[in-house]
């Protein structure tokens, strides 16, 4: 327990290819920027971003085994394998790296899918994952622009890009992502 930030950086970067570590550094940078902009604790944003993809490059069988062996959300096993690392990452952050902040663990857990009632930290990590400086996909600049004034507007645009991509590829959509998107729109409309 009680890993220093430097120890976490060494441990996490050792579990992924260099290019992917560059992505994590970008998410840390963007998450801290968003935390400052929208009034969240920058240290929590930094910690969640550092660990968000910790399990991303584990073999899929190993990720599935963690979910099965520890009674985690088995519904994920029926959907795109890309969803698994978020649930596994939250587990690893707690068990292996001693993270006790439930809000940080949730931000890791829901960074790919989103969820209903996303906290500010959830939104920041999910959005930072879309807009970190290394990202380059159609529409990313518009999401960056929206992130200048609204976490929710930017995140809806991000989730829309994911959902559109899945539809184009005729892939299944994880229901929670649709619910997260609808909930964000409702939050915007209520403002
Ligand atoms: Fe991820
Ligand atoms: Fe990521």
PDB file of C-alpha atoms and ligand atoms in Angstrom:
ATOM      1  CA  UNK A   1       0.000   0.000   0.000  1.00  0.00           C
ATOM      2  CA  UNK A   2       0.979   3.604  -0.312  1.00  0.00           C
ATOM      3  CA  UNK A   3       2.746   3.710  -3.657  1.00  0.00           C
ATOM      4  CA  UNK A   4       4.389   7.023  -4.506  1.00  0.00           C
ATOM      5  CA  UNK A   5       3.503   8.673  -7.824  1.00  0.00           C
ATOM      6  CA  UNK A   6       6.970   7.793  -9.154  1.00  0.00           C
ATOM      7  CA  UNK A   7       6.548   4.138  -8.182  1.00  0.00           C
ATOM      8  CA  UNK A   8       3.145   4.036  -9.851  1.00  0.00           C
ATOM      9  CA  UNK A   9       4.577   5.550 -13.035  1.00  0.00           C
ATOM     10  CA  UNK A  10       7.276   2.891 -13.126  1.00  0.00           C
ATOM     11  CA  UNK A  11       4.810   0.077 -12.424  1.00  0.00           C
ATOM     12  CA  UNK A  12       2.172   1.213 -14.919  1.00  0.00           C
ATOM     13  CA  UNK A  13       4.497   2.193 -17.768  1.00  0.00           C
ATOM     14  CA  UNK A  14       6.148  -1.236 -17.497  1.00  0.00           C
ATOM     15  CA  UNK A  15       2.840  -2.907 -18.342  1.00  0.00           C
ATOM     16  CA  UNK A  16       2.329  -1.319 -21.749  1.00  0.00           C
ATOM     17  CA  UNK A  17       4.142  -0.504 -24.985  1.00  0.00           C
ATOM     18  CA  UNK A  18       5.915   2.853 -25.043  1.00  0.00           C
ATOM     19  CA  UNK A  19       3.416   4.381 -27.472  1.00  0.00           C
ATOM     20  CA  UNK A  20       0.579   3.546 -25.141  1.00  0.00           C
ATOM     21  CA  UNK A  21       2.413   5.030 -22.191  1.00  0.00           C
ATOM     22  CA  UNK A  22       2.579   8.229 -24.243  1.00  0.00           C
ATOM     23  CA  UNK A  23      -1.221   8.076 -24.444  1.00  0.00           C
ATOM     24  CA  UNK A  24      -1.451   7.728 -20.660  1.00  0.00           C
ATOM     25  CA  UNK A  25       0.822  10.751 -20.162  1.00  0.00           C
ATOM     26  CA  UNK A  26      -1.461  12.679 -22.530  1.00  0.00           C
ATOM     27  CA  UNK A  27      -4.559  11.643 -20.577  1.00  0.00           C
ATOM     28  CA  UNK A  28      -2.852  12.749 -17.333  1.00  0.00           C
ATOM     29  CA  UNK A  29      -2.087  16.147 -18.866  1.00  0.00           C
ATOM     30  CA  UNK A  30      -5.607  16.619 -20.229  1.00  0.00           C
ATOM     31  CA  UNK A  31      -7.257  15.351 -17.042  1.00  0.00           C
ATOM     32  CA  UNK A  32      -5.345  17.838 -14.878  1.00  0.00           C
ATOM     33  CA  UNK A  33      -6.203  20.639 -17.313  1.00  0.00           C
ATOM     34  CA  UNK A  34      -9.904  19.713 -17.170  1.00  0.00           C
ATOM     35  CA  UNK A  35      -9.779  19.397 -13.373  1.00  0.00           C
ATOM     36  CA  UNK A  36      -8.383  22.918 -13.104  1.00  0.00           C
ATOM     37  CA  UNK A  37     -10.918  24.237 -15.610  1.00  0.00           C
ATOM     38  CA  UNK A  38     -14.002  22.629 -14.067  1.00  0.00           C
ATOM     39  CA  UNK A  39     -13.115  22.603 -10.376  1.00  0.00           C
ATOM     40  CA  UNK A  40     -12.038  19.056  -9.568  1.00  0.00           C
ATOM     41  CA  UNK A  41      -9.072  17.949  -7.430  1.00  0.00           C
ATOM     42  CA  UNK A  42      -6.133  17.764  -9.844  1.00  0.00           C
ATOM     43  CA  UNK A  43      -4.368  15.071  -7.790  1.00  0.00           C
ATOM     44  CA  UNK A  44      -7.339  12.719  -8.056  1.00  0.00           C
ATOM     45  CA  UNK A  45      -7.589  13.407 -11.789  1.00  0.00           C
ATOM     46  CA  UNK A  46      -3.876  12.722 -12.202  1.00  0.00           C
ATOM     47  CA  UNK A  47      -4.077   9.454 -10.234  1.00  0.00           C
ATOM     48  CA  UNK A  48      -7.124   8.139 -12.099  1.00  0.00           C
ATOM     49  CA  UNK A  49      -5.564   9.054 -15.450  1.00  0.00           C
ATOM     50  CA  UNK A  50      -2.262   7.422 -14.531  1.00  0.00           C
ATOM     51  CA  UNK A  51      -3.998   4.126 -13.783  1.00  0.00           C
ATOM     52  CA  UNK A  52      -6.907   4.211 -16.263  1.00  0.00           C
ATOM     53  CA  UNK A  53      -5.316   1.888 -18.853  1.00  0.00           C
ATOM     54  CA  UNK A  54      -3.166  -0.178 -16.473  1.00  0.00           C
ATOM     55  CA  UNK A  55      -4.748  -3.461 -17.645  1.00  0.00           C
ATOM     56  CA  UNK A  56      -5.249  -2.496 -21.297  1.00  0.00           C
ATOM     57  CA  UNK A  57      -2.374  -4.616 -22.575  1.00  0.00           C
ATOM     58  CA  UNK A  58      -2.888  -7.640 -20.450  1.00  0.00           C
ATOM     59  CA  UNK A  59      -3.886 -10.698 -22.496  1.00  0.00           C
ATOM     60  CA  UNK A  60      -7.673 -10.781 -22.942  1.00  0.00           C
ATOM     61  CA  UNK A  61      -7.865 -14.227 -21.297  1.00  0.00           C
ATOM     62  CA  UNK A  62      -6.188 -12.791 -18.206  1.00  0.00           C
ATOM     63  CA  UNK A  63      -8.630  -9.866 -18.113  1.00  0.00           C
ATOM     64  CA  UNK A  64     -11.564 -12.262 -18.466  1.00  0.00           C
ATOM     65  CA  UNK A  65     -10.140 -14.465 -15.714  1.00  0.00           C
ATOM     66  CA  UNK A  66      -9.909 -11.530 -13.287  1.00  0.00           C
ATOM     67  CA  UNK A  67     -13.551 -10.663 -13.968  1.00  0.00           C
ATOM     68  CA  UNK A  68     -14.693 -14.254 -13.471  1.00  0.00           C
ATOM     69  CA  UNK A  69     -12.483 -15.127 -10.501  1.00  0.00           C
ATOM     70  CA  UNK A  70     -13.340 -12.027  -8.509  1.00  0.00           C
ATOM     71  CA  UNK A  71     -17.048 -11.766  -9.263  1.00  0.00           C
ATOM     72  CA  UNK A  72     -16.730  -8.519 -11.208  1.00  0.00           C
ATOM     73  CA  UNK A  73     -19.293  -7.340 -13.783  1.00  0.00           C
ATOM     74  CA  UNK A  74     -19.762 -10.456 -15.951  1.00  0.00           C
ATOM     75  CA  UNK A  75     -22.094  -8.649 -18.371  1.00  0.00           C
ATOM     76  CA  UNK A  76     -18.950  -7.139 -19.895  1.00  0.00           C
ATOM     77  CA  UNK A  77     -17.875 -10.571 -21.108  1.00  0.00           C
ATOM     78  CA  UNK A  78     -20.674 -10.479 -23.719  1.00  0.00           C
ATOM     79  CA  UNK A  79     -19.510  -7.230 -25.341  1.00  0.00           C
ATOM     80  CA  UNK A  80     -16.495  -5.710 -27.050  1.00  0.00           C
ATOM     81  CA  UNK A  81     -13.272  -6.895 -25.390  1.00  0.00           C
ATOM     82  CA  UNK A  82     -12.109  -3.264 -25.241  1.00  0.00           C
ATOM     83  CA  UNK A  83     -14.502  -2.760 -22.333  1.00  0.00           C
ATOM     84  CA  UNK A  84     -12.830  -5.282 -20.043  1.00  0.00           C
ATOM     85  CA  UNK A  85      -9.684  -3.326 -19.177  1.00  0.00           C
ATOM     86  CA  UNK A  86     -11.628  -0.568 -17.426  1.00  0.00           C
ATOM     87  CA  UNK A  87     -13.300  -2.936 -14.955  1.00  0.00           C
ATOM     88  CA  UNK A  88     -10.067  -4.885 -14.482  1.00  0.00           C
ATOM     89  CA  UNK A  89      -8.080  -1.655 -14.148  1.00  0.00           C
ATOM     90  CA  UNK A  90     -10.204  -0.467 -11.237  1.00  0.00           C
ATOM     91  CA  UNK A  91      -9.725  -3.829  -9.523  1.00  0.00           C
ATOM     92  CA  UNK A  92      -5.963  -3.745 -10.060  1.00  0.00           C
ATOM     93  CA  UNK A  93      -5.692  -0.140  -8.881  1.00  0.00           C
ATOM     94  CA  UNK A  94      -7.299  -1.135  -5.606  1.00  0.00           C
ATOM     95  CA  UNK A  95      -5.768  -4.569  -5.009  1.00  0.00           C
ATOM     96  CA  UNK A  96      -2.273  -4.130  -6.439  1.00  0.00           C
ATOM     97  CA  UNK A  97      -1.667  -0.419  -5.974  1.00  0.00           C
ATOM     98  CA  UNK A  98      -3.632   0.338  -2.826  1.00  0.00           C
ATOM     99  CA  UNK A  99      -5.900   3.031  -4.252  1.00  0.00           C
ATOM    100  CA  UNK A 100      -8.661   3.545  -1.699  1.00  0.00           C
ATOM    101  CA  UNK A 101     -10.458   6.571  -3.154  1.00  0.00           C
ATOM    102  CA  UNK A 102     -13.734   5.053  -4.421  1.00  0.00           C
ATOM    103  CA  UNK A 103     -14.272   8.009  -6.733  1.00  0.00           C
ATOM    104  CA  UNK A 104     -10.915   7.431  -8.417  1.00  0.00           C
ATOM    105  CA  UNK A 105     -11.693   3.711  -8.761  1.00  0.00           C
ATOM    106  CA  UNK A 106     -15.089   4.496 -10.335  1.00  0.00           C
ATOM    107  CA  UNK A 107     -13.508   6.943 -12.786  1.00  0.00           C
ATOM    108  CA  UNK A 108     -11.199   4.130 -13.903  1.00  0.00           C
ATOM    109  CA  UNK A 109     -14.052   1.603 -13.981  1.00  0.00           C
ATOM    110  CA  UNK A 110     -16.318   3.753 -16.169  1.00  0.00           C
ATOM    111  CA  UNK A 111     -13.755   5.508 -18.362  1.00  0.00           C
ATOM    112  CA  UNK A 112     -14.679   3.485 -21.462  1.00  0.00           C
ATOM    113  CA  UNK A 113     -18.398   2.875 -21.028  1.00  0.00           C
ATOM    114  CA  UNK A 114     -19.559   5.890 -19.082  1.00  0.00           C
ATOM    115  CA  UNK A 115     -22.516   5.353 -16.744  1.00  0.00           C
ATOM    116  CA  UNK A 116     -25.701   7.004 -15.544  1.00  0.00           C
ATOM    117  CA  UNK A 117     -24.965   9.771 -13.057  1.00  0.00           C
ATOM    118  CA  UNK A 118     -21.327  10.253 -13.997  1.00  0.00           C
ATOM    119  CA  UNK A 119     -19.402  12.222 -11.375  1.00  0.00           C
ATOM    120  CA  UNK A 120     -17.280  15.179 -12.387  1.00  0.00           C
ATOM    121  CA  UNK A 121     -14.188  12.993 -12.066  1.00  0.00           C
ATOM    122  CA  UNK A 122     -15.780  10.254 -14.228  1.00  0.00           C
ATOM    123  CA  UNK A 123     -16.483  12.853 -16.900  1.00  0.00           C
ATOM    124  CA  UNK A 124     -12.989  14.290 -16.743  1.00  0.00           C
ATOM    125  CA  UNK A 125     -11.249  10.932 -17.199  1.00  0.00           C
ATOM    126  CA  UNK A 126     -13.606   9.740 -19.940  1.00  0.00           C
ATOM    127  CA  UNK A 127     -13.250  13.049 -21.798  1.00  0.00           C
ATOM    128  CA  UNK A 128      -9.472  13.288 -21.311  1.00  0.00           C
ATOM    129  CA  UNK A 129      -9.245   9.847 -22.916  1.00  0.00           C
ATOM    130  CA  UNK A 130     -10.917  11.309 -26.035  1.00  0.00           C
ATOM    131  CA  UNK A 131      -9.042  14.586 -26.285  1.00  0.00           C
ATOM    132  CA  UNK A 132      -5.487  13.935 -25.030  1.00  0.00           C
ATOM    133  CA  UNK A 133      -2.939  15.594 -27.351  1.00  0.00           C
ATOM    134  CA  UNK A 134      -1.988  12.325 -29.078  1.00  0.00           C
ATOM    135  CA  UNK A 135      -5.540  11.601 -30.252  1.00  0.00           C
ATOM    136  CA  UNK A 136      -6.356  12.132 -33.897  1.00  0.00           C
ATOM    137  CA  UNK A 137      -9.744  10.953 -35.152  1.00  0.00           C
ATOM    138  CA  UNK A 138     -12.523  12.634 -37.148  1.00  0.00           C
ATOM    139  CA  UNK A 139     -14.240  15.169 -34.921  1.00  0.00           C
ATOM    140  CA  UNK A 140     -11.637  15.290 -32.157  1.00  0.00           C
ATOM    141  CA  UNK A 141     -11.058  19.026 -32.588  1.00  0.00           C
ATOM    142  CA  UNK A 142     -14.730  19.771 -32.160  1.00  0.00           C
ATOM    143  CA  UNK A 143     -14.728  17.748 -28.929  1.00  0.00           C
ATOM    144  CA  UNK A 144     -11.662  19.734 -27.765  1.00  0.00           C
ATOM    145  CA  UNK A 145     -13.484  22.970 -28.541  1.00  0.00           C
ATOM    146  CA  UNK A 146     -16.574  21.913 -26.603  1.00  0.00           C
ATOM    147  CA  UNK A 147     -14.315  20.892 -23.699  1.00  0.00           C
ATOM    148  CA  UNK A 148     -13.366  24.557 -23.445  1.00  0.00           C
ATOM    149  CA  UNK A 149     -16.716  25.342 -21.887  1.00  0.00           C
ATOM    150  CA  UNK A 150     -18.747  22.207 -21.095  1.00  0.00           C
ATOM    151  CA  UNK A 151     -17.700  18.794 -19.807  1.00  0.00           C
ATOM    152  CA  UNK A 152     -21.126  17.414 -20.658  1.00  0.00           C
ATOM    153  CA  UNK A 153     -21.369  18.801 -24.219  1.00  0.00           C
ATOM    154  CA  UNK A 154     -17.880  17.560 -25.010  1.00  0.00           C
ATOM    155  CA  UNK A 155     -18.543  14.143 -23.539  1.00  0.00           C
ATOM    156  CA  UNK A 156     -21.810  13.723 -25.475  1.00  0.00           C
ATOM    157  CA  UNK A 157     -19.871  14.502 -28.650  1.00  0.00           C
ATOM    158  CA  UNK A 158     -17.254  11.931 -27.646  1.00  0.00           C
ATOM    159  CA  UNK A 159     -19.782   9.215 -26.874  1.00  0.00           C
ATOM    160  CA  UNK A 160     -21.625  10.042 -30.114  1.00  0.00           C
ATOM    161  CA  UNK A 161     -18.416   9.458 -32.044  1.00  0.00           C
ATOM    162  CA  UNK A 162     -17.973   6.083 -30.340  1.00  0.00           C
ATOM    163  CA  UNK A 163     -21.586   5.051 -30.937  1.00  0.00           C
ATOM    164  CA  UNK A 164     -21.438   6.169 -34.596  1.00  0.00           C
ATOM    165  CA  UNK A 165     -18.224   4.220 -35.070  1.00  0.00           C
ATOM    166  CA  UNK A 166     -19.795   1.074 -33.607  1.00  0.00           C
ATOM    167  CA  UNK A 167     -22.859   1.464 -35.831  1.00  0.00           C
ATOM    168  CA  UNK A 168     -20.671   1.955 -38.910  1.00  0.00           C
ATOM    169  CA  UNK A 169     -18.747  -1.212 -38.051  1.00  0.00           C
ATOM    170  CA  UNK A 170     -22.017  -3.024 -37.285  1.00  0.00           C
ATOM    171  CA  UNK A 171     -20.747  -3.771 -33.797  1.00  0.00           C
ATOM    172  CA  UNK A 172     -22.840  -4.183 -30.682  1.00  0.00           C
ATOM    173  CA  UNK A 173     -23.248  -1.165 -28.423  1.00  0.00           C
ATOM    174  CA  UNK A 174     -22.795  -1.630 -24.682  1.00  0.00           C
ATOM    175  CA  UNK A 175     -26.165  -0.471 -23.282  1.00  0.00           C
ATOM    176  CA  UNK A 176     -24.605   1.534 -20.442  1.00  0.00           C
ATOM    177  CA  UNK A 177     -22.913   3.792 -23.000  1.00  0.00           C
ATOM    178  CA  UNK A 178     -26.287   4.714 -24.501  1.00  0.00           C
ATOM    179  CA  UNK A 179     -27.695   5.317 -21.007  1.00  0.00           C
ATOM    180  CA  UNK A 180     -24.689   7.479 -20.108  1.00  0.00           C
ATOM    181  CA  UNK A 181     -25.149   9.544 -23.254  1.00  0.00           C
ATOM    182  CA  UNK A 182     -28.885  10.013 -22.641  1.00  0.00           C
ATOM    183  CA  UNK A 183     -28.268  10.977 -19.037  1.00  0.00           C
ATOM    184  CA  UNK A 184     -25.696  13.615 -20.038  1.00  0.00           C
ATOM    185  CA  UNK A 185     -28.152  15.139 -22.507  1.00  0.00           C
ATOM    186  CA  UNK A 186     -30.753  15.297 -19.767  1.00  0.00           C
ATOM    187  CA  UNK A 187     -28.209  16.998 -17.474  1.00  0.00           C
ATOM    188  CA  UNK A 188     -27.526  19.578 -20.191  1.00  0.00           C
ATOM    189  CA  UNK A 189     -31.230  20.204 -20.853  1.00  0.00           C
ATOM    190  CA  UNK A 190     -31.924  20.729 -17.152  1.00  0.00           C
ATOM    191  CA  UNK A 191     -29.278  23.423 -16.825  1.00  0.00           C
TER     192      UNK A 191
HETATM  193 FE1  LIG B   1      -8.952   2.711 -21.720  1.00  0.00          FE
HETATM  194 FE1  LIG B   2      -7.009   5.395 -22.526  1.00  0.00          FE
END
